[in-house]
Amino acid sequence: MKMHVNGIEMYYEAHGSGEPVLFVHGFPLSGRLWEQVVEPLQDSYRLIIPDLRGLGRSEVSAEGSMGLFADDLAALLDALEERRPVVVVGLSMGGYIALEFYRRQGGRVRALVLADTQAQAYTPEAARDREELARQVEKEGSIVAADWLIDKLFGPKASRELRDTWWQIMSSSAPVGVVAALRAMIGRADSRPTLASISVPTLVVVGEHDAITPLDDAQTMHRGIVGSRLEVIPGAGHMTPVEQPERFVRVLGDFLDSLGGSGRR
Ligand code: MLT
């Protein structure tokens, strides 16, 4: 479905009913990242799954910042008349956005799930690599970003088919949106000072072989967020919900159920 939100046509899916859970995908992916959580969780939760501006099936947008992405999500919740506090689940760039959403909309956050992500901003070297990539995407299209990422995203067990599917999704992203998201990630704030202020239940998840945001990054968040839970997903790289969907759903479902509310029957 599409909805006019914060000046763009935003694609989103909403499934099920119960306590609301908002899923925020990474770069330069789409809401398809969460396809396999829908069936097992929709009987107990209202799952809201957008494609971020400029990416996936949402309108192409040359604008991007963590603040704008976070504001889009708040506007989407408003448009869906979802006024209850939501569980925000963000993977990688989705985690950077979830932390920004928490800073801006803390009262709307019931709990956080920070999957395969990091609190710190890029090192100067990582920022330079992303800026170089943005320039190449401007010249040659999104295929360059897909090629750059594909070997970093998956653990050693990922099938050829899975890699091909995601290469296809990434390479068909609109270049303008890919560049805007890259520059948004480059310009993001260091979220480490935010960690100590997080007072909602938080689950930190990381794939055992995550090469983009490895276990160390997950441990930094886990140590910084009082009372948080850390789960390592064996056999997965950076794309835990599609590499080890059953394990990911089990870990996420247990966390959601632990919050009380509707829970799974
Ligand atoms: C992502 O998966 O969202 C990106 O790879 C994150 C990043 O490059 O920092």
Short mmCIF file of C-alpha atoms in Angstrom, two decimals, residues 24-196:
data_model
loop_
_atom_site.label_atom_id
_atom_site.label_comp_id
_atom_site.label_asym_id
_atom_site.label_seq_id
_atom_site.Cartn_x
_atom_site.Cartn_y
_atom_site.Cartn_z
CA VAL A 24 12.95 -0.41 9.80
CA HIS A 25 15.14 -1.91 7.09
CA GLY A 26 18.81 -1.23 6.30
CA PHE A 27 20.72 0.29 3.38
CA PRO A 28 19.89 0.04 0.46
CA LEU A 29 17.29 -2.60 1.13
CA SER A 30 13.50 -2.58 1.46
CA GLY A 31 10.74 -3.83 3.72
CA ARG A 32 11.16 -7.21 2.03
CA LEU A 33 13.86 -7.78 4.63
CA TRP A 34 11.08 -8.60 7.09
CA GLU A 35 8.97 -10.88 4.89
CA GLN A 36 9.62 -13.93 7.00
CA VAL A 37 8.59 -12.40 10.32
CA VAL A 38 5.06 -11.67 9.10
CA GLU A 39 3.49 -15.10 9.12
CA PRO A 40 4.72 -16.17 12.59
CA LEU A 41 4.02 -12.85 14.35
CA GLN A 42 0.94 -11.38 12.70
CA ASP A 43 -1.56 -13.28 14.83
CA SER A 44 -0.25 -11.54 17.94
CA TYR A 45 1.11 -8.15 16.84
CA ARG A 46 0.34 -5.32 14.45
CA LEU A 47 3.35 -5.33 12.14
CA ILE A 48 4.06 -2.05 10.33
CA ILE A 49 6.68 -2.43 7.62
CA PRO A 50 7.59 0.62 5.52
CA ASP A 51 10.08 1.10 2.70
CA LEU A 52 12.15 4.14 3.66
CA ARG A 53 11.99 7.25 1.46
CA GLY A 54 13.99 6.90 -1.72
CA LEU A 55 14.36 3.12 -1.34
CA GLY A 56 12.38 0.02 -2.28
CA ARG A 57 8.87 0.84 -3.45
CA SER A 58 8.65 4.29 -1.81
CA GLU A 59 8.92 7.50 -3.78
CA VAL A 60 12.37 8.48 -4.99
CA SER A 61 13.71 11.27 -2.80
CA ALA A 62 16.99 13.15 -2.95
CA GLU A 63 16.60 14.21 0.66
CA GLY A 64 17.85 12.10 3.51
CA SER A 65 19.01 12.39 7.09
CA MET A 66 18.42 10.23 10.13
CA GLY A 67 16.10 12.95 11.41
CA LEU A 68 14.05 12.97 8.21
CA PHE A 69 13.78 9.17 8.13
CA ALA A 70 12.68 9.21 11.78
CA ASP A 71 10.13 11.97 11.11
CA ASP A 72 8.76 9.95 8.16
CA LEU A 73 8.18 7.02 10.50
CA ALA A 74 6.39 9.19 13.06
CA ALA A 75 4.23 10.64 10.26
CA LEU A 76 3.43 7.14 9.02
CA LEU A 77 2.30 6.08 12.51
CA ASP A 78 0.15 9.23 12.69
CA ALA A 79 -1.35 8.50 9.28
CA LEU A 80 -2.14 4.95 10.41
CA GLU A 81 -3.69 6.40 13.60
CA GLU A 82 -1.29 4.34 15.66
CA ARG A 83 -1.00 6.35 18.88
CA ARG A 84 0.21 3.56 21.16
CA PRO A 85 3.91 3.26 21.98
CA VAL A 86 5.53 0.99 19.37
CA VAL A 87 8.32 -1.53 19.50
CA VAL A 88 10.89 -0.24 16.98
CA VAL A 89 12.95 -2.94 15.27
CA GLY A 90 15.80 -1.55 13.17
CA LEU A 91 18.49 -3.40 11.24
CA SER A 92 21.77 -1.68 10.42
CA MET A 93 20.83 1.73 8.98
CA GLY A 94 17.39 0.93 10.42
CA GLY A 95 19.09 0.78 13.82
CA TYR A 96 20.72 4.18 13.26
CA ILE A 97 17.22 5.48 12.50
CA ALA A 98 15.68 3.69 15.50
CA LEU A 99 18.15 5.46 17.81
CA GLU A 100 17.31 8.82 16.21
CA PHE A 101 13.59 7.99 16.54
CA TYR A 102 14.17 7.29 20.22
CA ARG A 103 15.88 10.68 20.67
CA ARG A 104 13.02 12.49 18.95
CA GLN A 105 10.03 10.39 19.94
CA GLY A 106 11.10 8.59 23.12
CA GLY A 107 7.55 8.69 24.51
CA ARG A 108 6.32 6.72 21.49
CA VAL A 109 8.79 3.88 21.94
CA ARG A 110 7.63 0.83 23.91
CA ALA A 111 10.88 -1.10 23.33
CA LEU A 112 13.84 -1.23 20.95
CA VAL A 113 15.36 -4.02 18.89
CA LEU A 114 18.77 -3.06 17.52
CA ALA A 115 19.78 -5.69 14.99
CA ASP A 116 23.14 -5.84 13.22
CA THR A 117 23.81 -2.19 13.86
CA GLN A 118 26.14 0.13 15.74
CA ALA A 119 25.83 3.16 17.99
CA GLN A 120 28.96 4.98 16.87
CA ALA A 121 29.25 7.16 13.78
CA TYR A 122 31.68 6.15 11.03
CA THR A 123 35.41 6.45 11.43
CA PRO A 124 36.84 9.05 8.99
CA GLU A 125 37.99 6.16 6.80
CA ALA A 126 34.56 4.48 6.69
CA ALA A 127 32.96 7.87 5.95
CA ARG A 128 35.43 8.42 3.07
CA ASP A 129 34.60 4.97 1.61
CA ARG A 130 30.84 5.76 1.74
CA GLU A 131 31.38 9.17 0.12
CA GLU A 132 33.45 7.57 -2.65
CA LEU A 133 30.68 5.02 -3.13
CA ALA A 134 28.06 7.82 -3.30
CA ARG A 135 30.07 9.49 -6.10
CA GLN A 136 30.33 6.23 -8.02
CA VAL A 137 26.60 5.57 -7.66
CA GLU A 138 25.94 9.07 -9.03
CA LYS A 139 28.01 8.21 -12.10
CA GLU A 140 27.28 4.55 -12.68
CA GLY A 141 24.06 3.70 -10.82
CA SER A 142 23.05 1.52 -7.91
CA ILE A 143 24.71 -1.58 -9.28
CA VAL A 144 27.99 -0.26 -7.83
CA ALA A 145 26.46 -0.19 -4.34
CA ALA A 146 25.07 -3.71 -4.80
CA ASP A 147 28.50 -4.98 -5.90
CA TRP A 148 30.24 -3.18 -3.03
CA LEU A 149 27.94 -4.65 -0.39
CA ILE A 150 27.08 -8.12 -1.57
CA ASP A 151 30.15 -9.88 -0.18
CA LYS A 152 29.94 -8.03 3.12
CA LEU A 153 26.27 -8.71 3.84
CA PHE A 154 26.09 -12.47 4.17
CA GLY A 155 27.65 -15.15 6.31
CA PRO A 156 29.36 -18.17 4.75
CA LYS A 157 26.19 -20.31 4.82
CA ALA A 158 24.02 -17.98 2.71
CA SER A 159 22.75 -19.59 -0.47
CA ARG A 160 23.49 -18.34 -3.96
CA GLU A 161 19.78 -17.70 -4.41
CA LEU A 162 19.58 -15.47 -1.33
CA ARG A 163 22.58 -13.44 -2.43
CA ASP A 164 21.17 -13.10 -5.95
CA THR A 165 17.78 -11.96 -4.64
CA TRP A 166 19.36 -9.20 -2.55
CA TRP A 167 21.82 -8.16 -5.22
CA GLN A 168 18.80 -7.69 -7.49
CA ILE A 169 16.89 -5.64 -4.87
CA MET A 170 19.89 -3.42 -4.14
CA SER A 171 20.84 -2.86 -7.76
CA SER A 172 17.31 -1.87 -8.69
CA SER A 173 17.12 0.81 -5.95
CA ALA A 174 16.86 4.35 -7.35
CA PRO A 175 20.40 5.84 -7.43
CA VAL A 176 19.17 9.18 -6.06
CA GLY A 177 17.74 7.45 -3.01
CA VAL A 178 20.86 5.34 -2.53
CA VAL A 179 23.07 8.45 -2.58
CA ALA A 180 20.77 10.30 -0.17
CA ALA A 181 20.83 7.36 2.26
CA LEU A 182 24.63 7.10 2.05
CA ARG A 183 25.03 10.79 2.87
CA ALA A 184 22.48 10.44 5.69
CA MET A 185 24.56 7.64 7.19
CA ILE A 186 27.77 9.64 6.76
CA GLY A 187 26.22 12.65 8.51
CA ARG A 188 24.63 10.79 11.39
CA ALA A 189 25.35 11.61 15.02
CA ASP A 190 27.34 9.37 17.32
CA SER A 191 24.61 7.58 19.29
CA ARG A 192 26.88 6.30 22.07
CA PRO A 193 25.90 9.17 24.39
CA THR A 194 22.25 8.15 23.86
CA LEU A 195 22.74 4.60 25.12
CA ALA A 196 22.78 5.47 28.84
#
